mmCIF file of C-alpha atoms in Angstrom:
data_model
loop_
_atom_site.group_PDB
_atom_site.id
_atom_site.type_symbol
_atom_site.label_atom_id
_atom_site.label_comp_id
_atom_site.label_asym_id
_atom_site.label_seq_id
_atom_site.Cartn_x
_atom_site.Cartn_y
_atom_site.Cartn_z
ATOM 1 C CA MET A 1 1.195 -0.869 -13.389
ATOM 2 C CA ASN A 2 3.222 1.649 -11.099
ATOM 3 C CA LYS A 3 3.648 0.924 -7.312
ATOM 4 C CA LEU A 4 1.738 2.998 -4.933
ATOM 5 C CA LYS A 5 3.803 6.107 -2.889
ATOM 6 C CA LEU A 6 2.374 7.618 0.166
ATOM 7 C CA LEU A 7 4.251 10.130 2.388
ATOM 8 C CA ILE A 8 4.033 9.841 5.748
ATOM 9 C CA GLY A 9 4.883 11.947 8.898
ATOM 10 C CA ASN A 10 5.966 10.733 12.356
ATOM 11 C CA LYS A 11 4.315 7.300 13.202
ATOM 12 C CA ARG A 12 3.899 8.782 17.264
ATOM 13 C CA TYR A 13 2.029 11.979 16.301
ATOM 14 C CA SER A 14 1.096 12.436 12.664
ATOM 15 C CA SER A 15 -2.935 11.404 12.996
ATOM 16 C CA TRP A 16 -3.284 12.494 9.256
ATOM 17 C CA SER A 17 -0.399 10.425 7.503
ATOM 18 C CA LEU A 18 -2.407 7.419 9.791
ATOM 19 C CA ARG A 19 -5.399 7.135 8.114
ATOM 20 C CA PRO A 20 -4.361 6.566 4.675
ATOM 21 C CA TRP A 21 -1.797 4.473 5.588
ATOM 22 C CA ILE A 22 -4.679 2.251 7.233
ATOM 23 C CA LEU A 23 -6.476 2.040 4.317
ATOM 24 C CA LEU A 24 -3.856 0.733 2.204
ATOM 25 C CA LYS A 25 -3.078 -1.898 4.473
ATOM 26 C CA GLN A 26 -6.969 -2.947 5.416
ATOM 27 C CA ALA A 27 -7.125 -3.148 1.650
ATOM 28 C CA GLY A 28 -4.093 -5.239 0.964
ATOM 29 C CA ILE A 29 -2.866 -2.378 -1.317
ATOM 30 C CA PRO A 30 0.653 -2.273 -1.730
ATOM 31 C CA PHE A 31 2.387 0.749 -1.436
ATOM 32 C CA GLU A 32 5.928 2.270 -0.547
ATOM 33 C CA GLU A 33 6.029 4.408 2.431
ATOM 34 C CA ILE A 34 8.437 7.688 2.484
ATOM 35 C CA GLN A 35 8.812 8.842 5.926
ATOM 36 C CA VAL A 36 8.975 13.008 6.786
ATOM 37 C CA LEU A 37 9.832 14.714 9.713
ATOM 38 C CA ILE A 38 7.433 16.339 11.296
ATOM 39 C CA ARG A 39 8.219 20.176 12.478
ATOM 40 C CA LYS A 40 11.406 20.629 11.330
ATOM 41 C CA ASP A 41 12.986 23.354 9.848
ATOM 42 C CA ASP A 42 12.750 21.822 6.343
ATOM 43 C CA THR A 43 10.189 19.871 7.249
ATOM 44 C CA THR A 44 8.295 21.379 4.059
ATOM 45 C CA LYS A 45 10.686 21.599 0.959
ATOM 46 C CA ASN A 46 11.792 18.062 1.930
ATOM 47 C CA ILE A 47 7.115 18.043 1.661
ATOM 48 C CA GLN A 48 7.705 19.953 -1.274
ATOM 49 C CA LYS A 49 9.769 17.529 -3.196
ATOM 50 C CA TYR A 50 6.274 15.756 -3.463
ATOM 51 C CA SER A 51 3.790 17.929 -3.316
ATOM 52 C CA ALA A 52 3.520 21.927 -3.475
ATOM 53 C CA ALA A 53 0.696 22.138 -0.457
ATOM 54 C CA GLY A 54 3.278 21.096 1.985
ATOM 55 C CA LYS A 55 1.756 18.807 4.253
ATOM 56 C CA VAL A 56 1.449 14.917 4.806
ATOM 57 C CA PRO A 57 0.107 12.441 3.844
ATOM 58 C CA VAL A 58 1.058 12.286 -0.179
ATOM 59 C CA LEU A 59 0.090 9.758 -1.838
ATOM 60 C CA ILE A 60 1.774 9.263 -5.654
ATOM 61 C CA ASP A 61 0.509 7.715 -8.348
ATOM 62 C CA GLY A 62 2.676 7.026 -11.530
ATOM 63 C CA ASP A 63 2.625 10.930 -12.434
ATOM 64 C CA LEU A 64 -0.717 11.483 -10.650
ATOM 65 C CA THR A 65 0.514 13.031 -7.333
ATOM 66 C CA ILE A 66 -3.062 13.620 -4.516
ATOM 67 C CA TRP A 67 -3.191 15.561 -1.359
ATOM 68 C CA GLU A 68 -5.230 15.728 1.772
ATOM 69 C CA SER A 69 -6.393 12.374 3.680
ATOM 70 C CA LEU A 70 -9.532 12.105 2.733
ATOM 71 C CA ALA A 71 -9.453 12.982 -1.138
ATOM 72 C CA ILE A 72 -6.594 10.735 -0.810
ATOM 73 C CA CYS A 73 -9.341 7.298 0.961
ATOM 74 C CA GLU A 74 -11.824 8.739 -1.961
ATOM 75 C CA TYR A 75 -8.975 8.209 -4.792
ATOM 76 C CA LEU A 76 -8.139 4.551 -3.132
ATOM 77 C CA ALA A 77 -11.999 3.828 -3.418
ATOM 78 C CA GLU A 78 -12.346 4.428 -6.972
ATOM 79 C CA LYS A 79 -9.432 2.909 -8.056
ATOM 80 C CA TYR A 80 -10.098 -0.156 -6.052
ATOM 81 C CA PRO A 81 -13.696 -1.276 -6.571
ATOM 82 C CA GLN A 82 -13.159 -4.175 -5.099
ATOM 83 C CA ALA A 83 -11.581 -3.170 -1.796
ATOM 84 C CA LYS A 84 -15.393 -1.771 -1.019
ATOM 85 C CA LEU A 85 -14.254 1.104 1.004
ATOM 86 C CA TRP A 86 -17.379 2.290 1.198
ATOM 87 C CA PRO A 87 -20.488 0.727 1.723
ATOM 88 C CA LEU A 88 -22.258 -0.686 -1.296
ATOM 89 C CA ASP A 89 -25.910 1.339 0.037
ATOM 90 C CA SER A 90 -26.395 4.671 -1.249
ATOM 91 C CA LYS A 91 -27.693 5.320 2.841
ATOM 92 C CA GLU A 92 -24.922 3.951 4.386
ATOM 93 C CA ARG A 93 -22.773 5.274 2.018
ATOM 94 C CA ALA A 94 -23.824 8.659 2.491
ATOM 95 C CA ILE A 95 -23.645 8.492 6.357
ATOM 96 C CA ALA A 96 -20.340 6.803 5.996
ATOM 97 C CA ARG A 97 -19.361 10.111 4.166
ATOM 98 C CA SER A 98 -20.965 11.981 6.385
ATOM 99 C CA VAL A 99 -19.356 11.176 9.502
ATOM 100 C CA SER A 100 -15.872 10.566 7.548
ATOM 101 C CA HIS A 101 -16.467 14.489 7.153
ATOM 102 C CA GLU A 102 -17.396 15.550 9.974
ATOM 103 C CA MET A 103 -14.007 13.742 11.239
ATOM 104 C CA HIS A 104 -11.873 15.489 8.856
ATOM 105 C CA ALA A 105 -13.231 19.116 9.379
ATOM 106 C CA GLY A 106 -14.275 19.178 12.957
ATOM 107 C CA PHE A 107 -13.126 17.817 16.718
ATOM 108 C CA GLN A 108 -11.016 21.325 16.994
ATOM 109 C CA ASN A 109 -11.006 21.319 20.896
ATOM 110 C CA PHE A 110 -10.464 17.483 21.130
ATOM 111 C CA ARG A 111 -7.277 17.600 18.237
ATOM 112 C CA GLN A 112 -6.008 20.635 20.527
ATOM 113 C CA VAL A 113 -5.881 19.433 23.266
ATOM 114 C CA MET A 114 -5.533 15.509 23.030
ATOM 115 C CA PRO A 115 -2.776 15.990 20.539
ATOM 116 C CA MET A 116 -1.731 12.119 18.945
ATOM 117 C CA ASN A 117 0.780 10.679 20.952
ATOM 118 C CA SER A 118 1.362 6.939 20.768
ATOM 119 C CA LYS A 119 4.327 6.467 23.415
ATOM 120 C CA VAL A 120 2.350 8.164 26.440
ATOM 121 C CA LYS A 121 -0.071 7.059 28.342
ATOM 122 C CA GLY A 122 -1.921 8.614 31.314
ATOM 123 C CA ALA A 123 -5.134 10.484 32.019
ATOM 124 C CA LEU A 124 -5.507 14.116 31.238
ATOM 125 C CA LYS A 125 -6.250 16.361 34.969
ATOM 126 C CA GLU A 126 -9.351 17.834 33.943
ATOM 127 C CA ILE A 127 -11.070 17.492 30.179
ATOM 128 C CA PRO A 128 -12.631 20.792 29.659
ATOM 129 C CA GLN A 129 -15.568 20.725 28.605
ATOM 130 C CA LEU A 130 -15.900 21.652 25.251
ATOM 131 C CA VAL A 131 -13.316 19.093 24.464
ATOM 132 C CA GLN A 132 -15.252 16.314 26.522
ATOM 133 C CA LYS A 133 -18.171 17.879 24.085
ATOM 134 C CA ASP A 134 -16.443 16.153 21.139
ATOM 135 C CA ILE A 135 -15.929 13.332 22.587
ATOM 136 C CA ASN A 136 -19.282 12.874 23.755
ATOM 137 C CA ARG A 137 -20.228 13.383 19.954
ATOM 138 C CA ILE A 138 -17.375 10.801 18.417
ATOM 139 C CA ILE A 139 -19.230 8.261 21.286
ATOM 140 C CA ASP A 140 -22.463 9.238 19.593
ATOM 141 C CA ILE A 141 -21.139 8.436 16.413
ATOM 142 C CA TRP A 142 -19.561 5.087 16.967
ATOM 143 C CA THR A 143 -22.471 4.074 18.611
ATOM 144 C CA GLN A 144 -24.955 4.944 16.195
ATOM 145 C CA CYS A 145 -22.970 3.399 13.592
ATOM 146 C CA ARG A 146 -22.690 0.688 15.356
ATOM 147 C CA THR A 147 -25.920 0.209 16.546
ATOM 148 C CA LYS A 148 -27.750 0.609 12.915
ATOM 149 C CA PHE A 149 -25.025 -0.388 10.619
ATOM 150 C CA GLY A 150 -22.391 -2.918 12.112
ATOM 151 C CA GLN A 151 -24.553 -6.416 12.411
ATOM 152 C CA LYS A 152 -22.556 -7.196 9.297
ATOM 153 C CA GLY A 153 -19.391 -7.260 11.420
ATOM 154 C CA GLU A 154 -17.693 -5.326 13.897
ATOM 155 C CA PHE A 155 -17.122 -2.129 11.968
ATOM 156 C CA LEU A 156 -18.575 1.343 12.034
ATOM 157 C CA PHE A 157 -20.651 -0.509 8.509
ATOM 158 C CA GLY A 158 -19.820 -3.838 9.387
ATOM 159 C CA SER A 159 -16.663 -3.900 7.067
ATOM 160 C CA PHE A 160 -13.743 -2.073 7.566
ATOM 161 C CA THR A 161 -14.889 1.059 5.264
ATOM 162 C CA ILE A 162 -12.808 4.599 4.758
ATOM 163 C CA ALA A 163 -14.881 5.906 7.873
ATOM 164 C CA ASP A 164 -13.299 3.880 9.870
ATOM 165 C CA ALA A 165 -9.908 4.509 8.819
ATOM 166 C CA MET A 166 -10.760 8.313 9.163
ATOM 167 C CA PHE A 167 -11.525 7.429 12.810
ATOM 168 C CA ALA A 168 -8.332 4.790 13.515
ATOM 169 C CA PRO A 169 -6.293 7.958 15.273
ATOM 170 C CA VAL A 170 -8.572 8.378 18.120
ATOM 171 C CA THR A 171 -9.039 5.766 19.087
ATOM 172 C CA ILE A 172 -4.821 6.118 19.865
ATOM 173 C CA ARG A 173 -6.095 9.421 21.623
ATOM 174 C CA PHE A 174 -8.358 7.446 23.590
ATOM 175 C CA MET A 175 -5.910 4.901 24.444
ATOM 176 C CA THR A 176 -3.192 7.516 25.413
ATOM 177 C CA TYR A 177 -5.133 9.480 27.747
ATOM 178 C CA GLU A 178 -7.052 7.253 29.161
ATOM 179 C CA VAL A 179 -10.838 8.443 27.737
ATOM 180 C CA LYS A 180 -13.306 6.937 29.825
ATOM 181 C CA LEU A 181 -16.144 5.407 27.054
ATOM 182 C CA SER A 182 -19.473 3.338 26.813
ATOM 183 C CA SER A 183 -19.250 -0.600 26.136
ATOM 184 C CA ILE A 184 -20.164 0.041 22.688
ATOM 185 C CA ALA A 185 -17.403 2.754 22.023
ATOM 186 C CA GLU A 186 -15.008 1.140 24.223
ATOM 187 C CA GLU A 187 -15.253 -2.736 22.342
ATOM 188 C CA TYR A 188 -14.936 -0.452 18.956
ATOM 189 C CA LYS A 189 -12.051 0.856 20.330
ATOM 190 C CA LYS A 190 -10.513 -2.324 21.337
ATOM 191 C CA THR A 191 -11.843 -3.597 17.333
ATOM 192 C CA ILE A 192 -9.744 -1.050 15.729
ATOM 193 C CA LEU A 193 -6.930 -1.442 18.664
ATOM 194 C CA SER A 194 -6.077 -4.772 17.753
ATOM 195 C CA LEU A 195 -5.485 -4.436 13.647
ATOM 196 C CA SER A 196 -2.744 -6.170 12.463
ATOM 197 C CA GLY A 197 -1.908 -2.501 10.595
ATOM 198 C CA MET A 198 -2.479 0.114 13.952
ATOM 199 C CA LYS A 199 -0.469 -3.096 16.239
ATOM 200 C CA GLN A 200 2.602 -2.330 13.028
ATOM 201 C CA TRP A 201 2.196 1.446 13.263
ATOM 202 C CA LEU A 202 1.960 1.848 17.274
ATOM 203 C CA GLN A 203 5.363 -0.801 17.710
ATOM 204 C CA GLU A 204 6.818 1.481 14.565
ATOM 205 C CA ALA A 205 5.848 4.096 16.772
ATOM 206 C CA SER A 206 8.144 3.143 19.675
ATOM 207 C CA LEU A 207 11.038 2.896 17.744
ATOM 208 C CA GLU A 208 11.541 6.668 16.391
ATOM 209 C CA LYS A 209 13.740 8.703 18.412
ATOM 210 C CA ASP A 210 12.612 11.748 17.466
ATOM 211 C CA ILE A 211 10.267 14.240 20.513
ATOM 212 C CA ILE A 212 7.687 17.543 19.532
ATOM 213 C CA GLU A 213 7.986 18.574 22.810
ATOM 214 C CA VAL A 214 4.300 20.379 22.290
ATOM 215 C CA TYR A 215 2.672 16.972 21.346
ATOM 216 C CA GLU A 216 4.761 16.091 24.614
ATOM 217 C CA ASN A 217 3.390 18.207 27.874
ATOM 218 C CA PRO A 218 -0.457 18.616 27.261
ATOM 219 C CA LYS A 219 -1.582 21.619 29.271
ATOM 220 C CA TYR A 220 -4.212 19.922 30.710
#
């Protein structure tokens, strides 16, 4: 069997790369990691050696190439059904897919004002109203999932699923910008950040030397 290869960007900044990376780690699926520095003159060219889309992450499985974080996660769920990367219950699975897609497509104000940067720490002087609206929605998702579906474990749907992988970078952002959370959301954030895979990602991110200024100096 071919060993999976996962093309990722900088661990300090690349939230999209983290999602399938932490899913693979949590599922215990072996893979080879290939890193391309983002926001460089040759970034797109280097990524296009693997995927014409020119963006990370990219999963290579033999002669098959899959791009886009959520598509990669969906592929892994189908290829490794024993890993149970979606909830087994059909209703829970529908909700898990809904919140995962909402995370994939939404929260643009939050992303722009609070870019992922795992090496800095400090609250913003102010949080714009539209960003706070996004934060409130994320807290609401976490609270509802933990309350309705989390009785079987410490994650959104009990055991670790794609939904948790999709929100993993958010926990780093909340840590970086010292966002005040409800007790349930704070507990969930700590749960994700305490994962061995997350600790590995953050440790390796701390050793990276490349700096992207646009992610270093938030406007607020």
